[in-house]
Every structure is written in structure tokens, then in C-alpha cells.
mmCIF file of C-alpha atoms and ligand atoms in Angstrom:
data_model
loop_
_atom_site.group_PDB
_atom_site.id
_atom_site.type_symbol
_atom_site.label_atom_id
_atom_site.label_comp_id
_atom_site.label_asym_id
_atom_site.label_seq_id
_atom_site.Cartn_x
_atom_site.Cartn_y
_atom_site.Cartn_z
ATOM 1 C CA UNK I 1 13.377 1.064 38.734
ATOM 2 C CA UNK I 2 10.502 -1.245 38.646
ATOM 3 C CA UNK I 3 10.652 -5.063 38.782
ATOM 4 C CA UNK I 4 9.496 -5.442 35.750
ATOM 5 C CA UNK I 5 12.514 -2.904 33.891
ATOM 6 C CA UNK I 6 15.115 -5.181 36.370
ATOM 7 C CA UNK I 7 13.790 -8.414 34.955
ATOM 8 C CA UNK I 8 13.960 -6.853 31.063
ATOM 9 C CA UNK I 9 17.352 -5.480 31.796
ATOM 10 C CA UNK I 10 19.208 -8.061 32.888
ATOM 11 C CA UNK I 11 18.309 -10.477 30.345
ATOM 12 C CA UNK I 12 19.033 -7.781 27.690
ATOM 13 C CA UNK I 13 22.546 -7.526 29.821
ATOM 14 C CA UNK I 14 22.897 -10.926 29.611
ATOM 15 C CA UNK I 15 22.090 -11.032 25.723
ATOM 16 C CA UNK I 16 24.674 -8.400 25.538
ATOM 17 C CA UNK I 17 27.455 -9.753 27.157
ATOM 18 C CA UNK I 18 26.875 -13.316 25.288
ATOM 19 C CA UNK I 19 26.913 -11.548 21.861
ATOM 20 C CA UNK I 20 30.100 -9.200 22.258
ATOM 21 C CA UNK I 21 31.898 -12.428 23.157
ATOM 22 C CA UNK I 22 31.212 -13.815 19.769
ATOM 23 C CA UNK I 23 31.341 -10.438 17.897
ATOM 24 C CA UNK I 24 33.431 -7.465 20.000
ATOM 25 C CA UNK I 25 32.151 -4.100 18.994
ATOM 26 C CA UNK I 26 33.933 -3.258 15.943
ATOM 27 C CA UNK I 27 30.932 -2.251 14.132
ATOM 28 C CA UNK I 28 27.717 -0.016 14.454
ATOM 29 C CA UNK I 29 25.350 -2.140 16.430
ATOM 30 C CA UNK I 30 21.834 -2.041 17.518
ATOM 31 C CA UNK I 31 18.970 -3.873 19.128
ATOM 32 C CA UNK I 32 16.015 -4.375 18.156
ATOM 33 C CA UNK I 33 13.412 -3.962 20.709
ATOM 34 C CA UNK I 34 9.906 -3.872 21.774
ATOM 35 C CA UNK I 35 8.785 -0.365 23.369
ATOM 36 C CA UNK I 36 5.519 -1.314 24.425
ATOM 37 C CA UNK I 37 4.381 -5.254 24.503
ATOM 38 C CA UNK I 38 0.746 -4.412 24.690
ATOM 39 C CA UNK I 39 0.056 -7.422 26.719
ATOM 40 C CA UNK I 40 -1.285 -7.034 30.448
ATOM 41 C CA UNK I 41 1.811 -8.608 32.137
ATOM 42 C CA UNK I 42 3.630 -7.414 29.464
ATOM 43 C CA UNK I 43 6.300 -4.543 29.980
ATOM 44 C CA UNK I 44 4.825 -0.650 29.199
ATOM 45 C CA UNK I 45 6.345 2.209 27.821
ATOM 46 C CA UNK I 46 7.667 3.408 31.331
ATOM 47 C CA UNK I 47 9.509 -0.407 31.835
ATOM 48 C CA UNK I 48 11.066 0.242 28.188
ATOM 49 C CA UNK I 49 12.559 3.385 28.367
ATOM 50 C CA UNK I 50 14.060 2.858 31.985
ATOM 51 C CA UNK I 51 15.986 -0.220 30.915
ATOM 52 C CA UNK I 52 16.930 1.021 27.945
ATOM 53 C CA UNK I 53 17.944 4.055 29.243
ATOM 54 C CA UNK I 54 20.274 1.619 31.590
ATOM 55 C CA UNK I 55 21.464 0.596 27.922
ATOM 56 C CA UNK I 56 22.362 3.372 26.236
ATOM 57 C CA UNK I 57 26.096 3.313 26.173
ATOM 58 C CA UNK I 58 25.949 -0.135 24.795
ATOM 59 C CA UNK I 59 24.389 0.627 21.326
ATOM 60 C CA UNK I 60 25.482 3.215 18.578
ATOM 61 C CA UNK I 61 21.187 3.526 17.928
ATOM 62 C CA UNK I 62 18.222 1.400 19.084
ATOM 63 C CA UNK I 63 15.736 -0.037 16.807
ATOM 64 C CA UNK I 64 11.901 -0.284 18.496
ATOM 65 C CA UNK I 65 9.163 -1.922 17.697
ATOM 66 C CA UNK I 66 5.643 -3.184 19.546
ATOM 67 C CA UNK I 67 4.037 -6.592 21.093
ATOM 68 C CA UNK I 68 5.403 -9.640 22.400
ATOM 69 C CA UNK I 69 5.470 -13.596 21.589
ATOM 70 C CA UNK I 70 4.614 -14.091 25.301
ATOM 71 C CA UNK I 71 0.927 -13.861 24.159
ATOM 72 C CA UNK I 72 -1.392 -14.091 21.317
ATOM 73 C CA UNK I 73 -2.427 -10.377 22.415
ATOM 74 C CA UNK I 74 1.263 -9.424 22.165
ATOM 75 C CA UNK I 75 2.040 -11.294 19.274
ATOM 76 C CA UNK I 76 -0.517 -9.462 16.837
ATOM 77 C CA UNK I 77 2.158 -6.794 16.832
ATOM 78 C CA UNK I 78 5.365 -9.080 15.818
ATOM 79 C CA UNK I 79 4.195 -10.898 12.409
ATOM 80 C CA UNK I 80 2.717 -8.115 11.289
ATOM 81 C CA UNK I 81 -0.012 -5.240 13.319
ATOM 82 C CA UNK I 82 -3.744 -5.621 11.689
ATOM 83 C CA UNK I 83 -5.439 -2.386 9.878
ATOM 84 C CA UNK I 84 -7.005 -2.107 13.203
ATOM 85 C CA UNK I 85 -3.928 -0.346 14.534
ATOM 86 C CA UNK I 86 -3.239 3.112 14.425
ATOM 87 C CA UNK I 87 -0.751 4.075 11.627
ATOM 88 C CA UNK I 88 3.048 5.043 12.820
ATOM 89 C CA UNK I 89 1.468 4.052 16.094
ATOM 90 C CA UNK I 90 4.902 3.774 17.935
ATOM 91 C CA UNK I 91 6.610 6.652 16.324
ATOM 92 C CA UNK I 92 5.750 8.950 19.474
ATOM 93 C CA UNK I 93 7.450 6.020 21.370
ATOM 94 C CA UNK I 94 10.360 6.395 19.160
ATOM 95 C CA UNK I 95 10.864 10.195 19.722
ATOM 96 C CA UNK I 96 10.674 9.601 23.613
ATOM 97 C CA UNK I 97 12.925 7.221 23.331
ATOM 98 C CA UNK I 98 15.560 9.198 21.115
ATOM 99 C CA UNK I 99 15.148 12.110 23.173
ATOM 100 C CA UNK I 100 15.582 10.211 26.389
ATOM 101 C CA UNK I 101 18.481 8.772 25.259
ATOM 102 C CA UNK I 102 20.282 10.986 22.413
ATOM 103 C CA UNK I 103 20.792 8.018 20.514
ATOM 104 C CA UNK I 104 19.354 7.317 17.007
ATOM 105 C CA UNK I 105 15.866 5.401 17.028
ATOM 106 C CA UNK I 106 14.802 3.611 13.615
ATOM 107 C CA UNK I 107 10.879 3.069 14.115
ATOM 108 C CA UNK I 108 8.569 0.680 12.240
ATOM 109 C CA UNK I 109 5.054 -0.094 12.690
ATOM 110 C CA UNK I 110 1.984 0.469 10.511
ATOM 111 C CA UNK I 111 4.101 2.876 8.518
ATOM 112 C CA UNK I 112 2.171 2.204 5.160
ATOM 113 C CA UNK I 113 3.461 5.278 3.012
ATOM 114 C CA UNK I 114 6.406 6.971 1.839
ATOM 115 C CA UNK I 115 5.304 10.047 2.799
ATOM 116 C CA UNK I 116 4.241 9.160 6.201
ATOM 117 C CA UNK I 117 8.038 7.784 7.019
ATOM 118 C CA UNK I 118 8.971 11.143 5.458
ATOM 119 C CA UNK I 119 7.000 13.263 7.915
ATOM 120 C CA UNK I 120 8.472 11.195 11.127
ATOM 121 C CA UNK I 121 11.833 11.705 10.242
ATOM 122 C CA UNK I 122 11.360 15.541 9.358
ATOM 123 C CA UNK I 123 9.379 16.141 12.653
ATOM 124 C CA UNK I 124 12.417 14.244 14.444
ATOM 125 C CA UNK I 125 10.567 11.330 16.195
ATOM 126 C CA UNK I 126 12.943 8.790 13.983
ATOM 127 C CA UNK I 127 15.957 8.786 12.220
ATOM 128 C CA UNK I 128 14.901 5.784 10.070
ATOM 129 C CA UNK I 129 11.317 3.663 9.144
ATOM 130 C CA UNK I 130 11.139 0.260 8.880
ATOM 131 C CA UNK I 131 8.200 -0.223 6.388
ATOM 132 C CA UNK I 132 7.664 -4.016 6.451
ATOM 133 C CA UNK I 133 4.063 -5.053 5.294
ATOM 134 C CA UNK I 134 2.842 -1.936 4.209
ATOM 135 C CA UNK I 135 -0.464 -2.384 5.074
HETATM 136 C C1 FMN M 1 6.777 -12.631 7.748
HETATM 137 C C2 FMN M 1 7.292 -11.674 8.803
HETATM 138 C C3 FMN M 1 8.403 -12.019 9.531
HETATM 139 C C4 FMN M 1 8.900 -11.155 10.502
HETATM 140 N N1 FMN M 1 10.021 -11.518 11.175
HETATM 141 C C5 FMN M 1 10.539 -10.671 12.068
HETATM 142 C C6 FMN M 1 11.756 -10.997 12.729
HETATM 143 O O1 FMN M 1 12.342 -12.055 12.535
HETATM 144 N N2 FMN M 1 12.255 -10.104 13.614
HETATM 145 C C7 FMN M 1 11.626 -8.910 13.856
HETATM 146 O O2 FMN M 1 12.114 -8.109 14.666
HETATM 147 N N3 FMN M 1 10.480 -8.581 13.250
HETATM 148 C C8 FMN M 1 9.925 -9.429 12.364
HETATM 149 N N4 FMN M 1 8.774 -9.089 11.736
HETATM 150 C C9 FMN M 1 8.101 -7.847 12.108
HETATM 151 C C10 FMN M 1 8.402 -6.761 11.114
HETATM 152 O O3 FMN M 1 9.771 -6.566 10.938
HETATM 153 C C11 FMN M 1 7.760 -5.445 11.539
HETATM 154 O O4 FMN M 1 8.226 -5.027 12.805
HETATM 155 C C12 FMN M 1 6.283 -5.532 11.618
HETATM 156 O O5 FMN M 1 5.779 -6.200 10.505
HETATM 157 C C13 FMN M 1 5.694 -4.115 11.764
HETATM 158 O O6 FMN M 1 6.011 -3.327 10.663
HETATM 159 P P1 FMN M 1 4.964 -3.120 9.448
HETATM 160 O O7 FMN M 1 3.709 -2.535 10.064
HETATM 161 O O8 FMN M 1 5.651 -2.171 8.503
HETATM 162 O O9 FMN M 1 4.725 -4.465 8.850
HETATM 163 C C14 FMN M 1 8.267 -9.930 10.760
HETATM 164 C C15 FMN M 1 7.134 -9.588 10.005
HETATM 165 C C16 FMN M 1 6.652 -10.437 9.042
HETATM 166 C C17 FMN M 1 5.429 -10.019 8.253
#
């Protein structure tokens, strides 16, 4: 696994472990997390999926989204991804993911229509869209 997936994954661990000590897992829980941060320290798709792959058994479904606060490049993806960016851009992400792990992914992400969430989840890239700005 590369540094970069070690580093992610053991401060996810470490997230983890804090949070089941305040809330054991009696419920359906899920992260939410970035798949790609888009930044050029930032972690890629391949860092992603191998530490959340090391996650899997964790989560009852993972929740992905894009960008980081690290940098402004990164952040242009948390408040809210410009028109610039390619519609349902990280629903291909999702569908690696869900097939990677065999968990359920929700996806959101300059998913702007109905019809467009509808599509993802028929093809089977997502179980669920987050539709946030619209835009
Ligand atoms: C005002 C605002 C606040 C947000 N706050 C959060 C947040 O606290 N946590 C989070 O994961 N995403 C947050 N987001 C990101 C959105 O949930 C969503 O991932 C992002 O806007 C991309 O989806 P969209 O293209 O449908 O807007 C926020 C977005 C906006 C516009």
C-alpha cells in the first residue's frame, strides 16, 4: 500500500476507534469520504480505494465525495464544484468503489437532475445521490 493510503488510513482508524467509543455500532453507519482530492499532494483514486478497501468491514455503506480543504484547488470541490466540472463526475468513482468493496456507495457531485441520479442508480454505479446545489 502506498504511503500516502497508510497516512489516510490510520487517521480514518483513528477517527473510527474515537467515534465507536462515544457511539458503539448499534446503528447503520457510514463515512463520508473524499475519493479523489484533486489536489497535487492530495490522495488519488488508487490511495482511496486501497484504504478504504482496508475499511470495509467497519461501515454498513460508504458515502464519497471529491476535493479537499488542504487547498484552495481541493476545496473548489467541498462547498460546492463550479459548472466547470463534469456532471456526476465521481459516479464512475462510486461504482469502483462499490464493486471493490460490495458495500453500498451513495454518490454526490454535480448531480443537477432527477433523471441523471435516476440513470446512476439503474446502471448500478450508486445506490443513492446526494443532490446538494443542483447546479
Ligand atoms: C453550504 C454548503 C455546506 C456544505 N457542508 C458540507 C459539510 O458540512 N460536509 C460535507 O461533507 N459536505 C458539505 N458540503 C458539500 C455538499 O454536501 C456536496 O458534497 C457538494 O456540494 C457536491 O454536491 P452538489 O454538486 O450536488 O452540490 C456543503 C456544500 C454546501 C454548498
Amino acid at each position: 500500500m502506498a504511503a500516502r493510503s497508510r497516512t489516510a488510513l490510520r487517521f480514518l482508524r483513528e477517527v473510527v476507534t474515537a467515534v465507536r467509543r462515544e457511539a458503539p455500532r448499534t446503528s447503520s453507519s457510514a463515512p463520508r469520504l473524499s475519493g479523489n482530492e484533486y489536489d497535487v499532494d492530495g490522495l488519488t483514486e488508487e490511495d482511496t480505494i486501497a484504504a478504504y478497501r482496508a475499511l470495509k468491514d467497519e461501515f454498513d455503506y460508504f458515502n464519497v465525495i471529491a476535493g479537499t480543504s488542504a487547498s484552495s484547488g481541493g476545496a473548489t470541490h467541498i462547498a460546492a464544484p463550479p459548472m466547470t466540472v463534469k456532471n456526476a463526475y465521481m459516479a464512475p468513482y462510486a461504482h469502483r468503489l462499490k464493486q471493490t468493496l460490495g458495500k453500498p456507495v451513495f454518490v454526490a457531485g454535480r448531480i443537477n437532475q432527477p433523471q441523471e441520479a435516476e440513470r446512476i442508480v439503474a446502471e448500478g454505479a450508486a445506490d443513492m445521490c446526494g443532490m446538494t446545489t443542483a447546479r
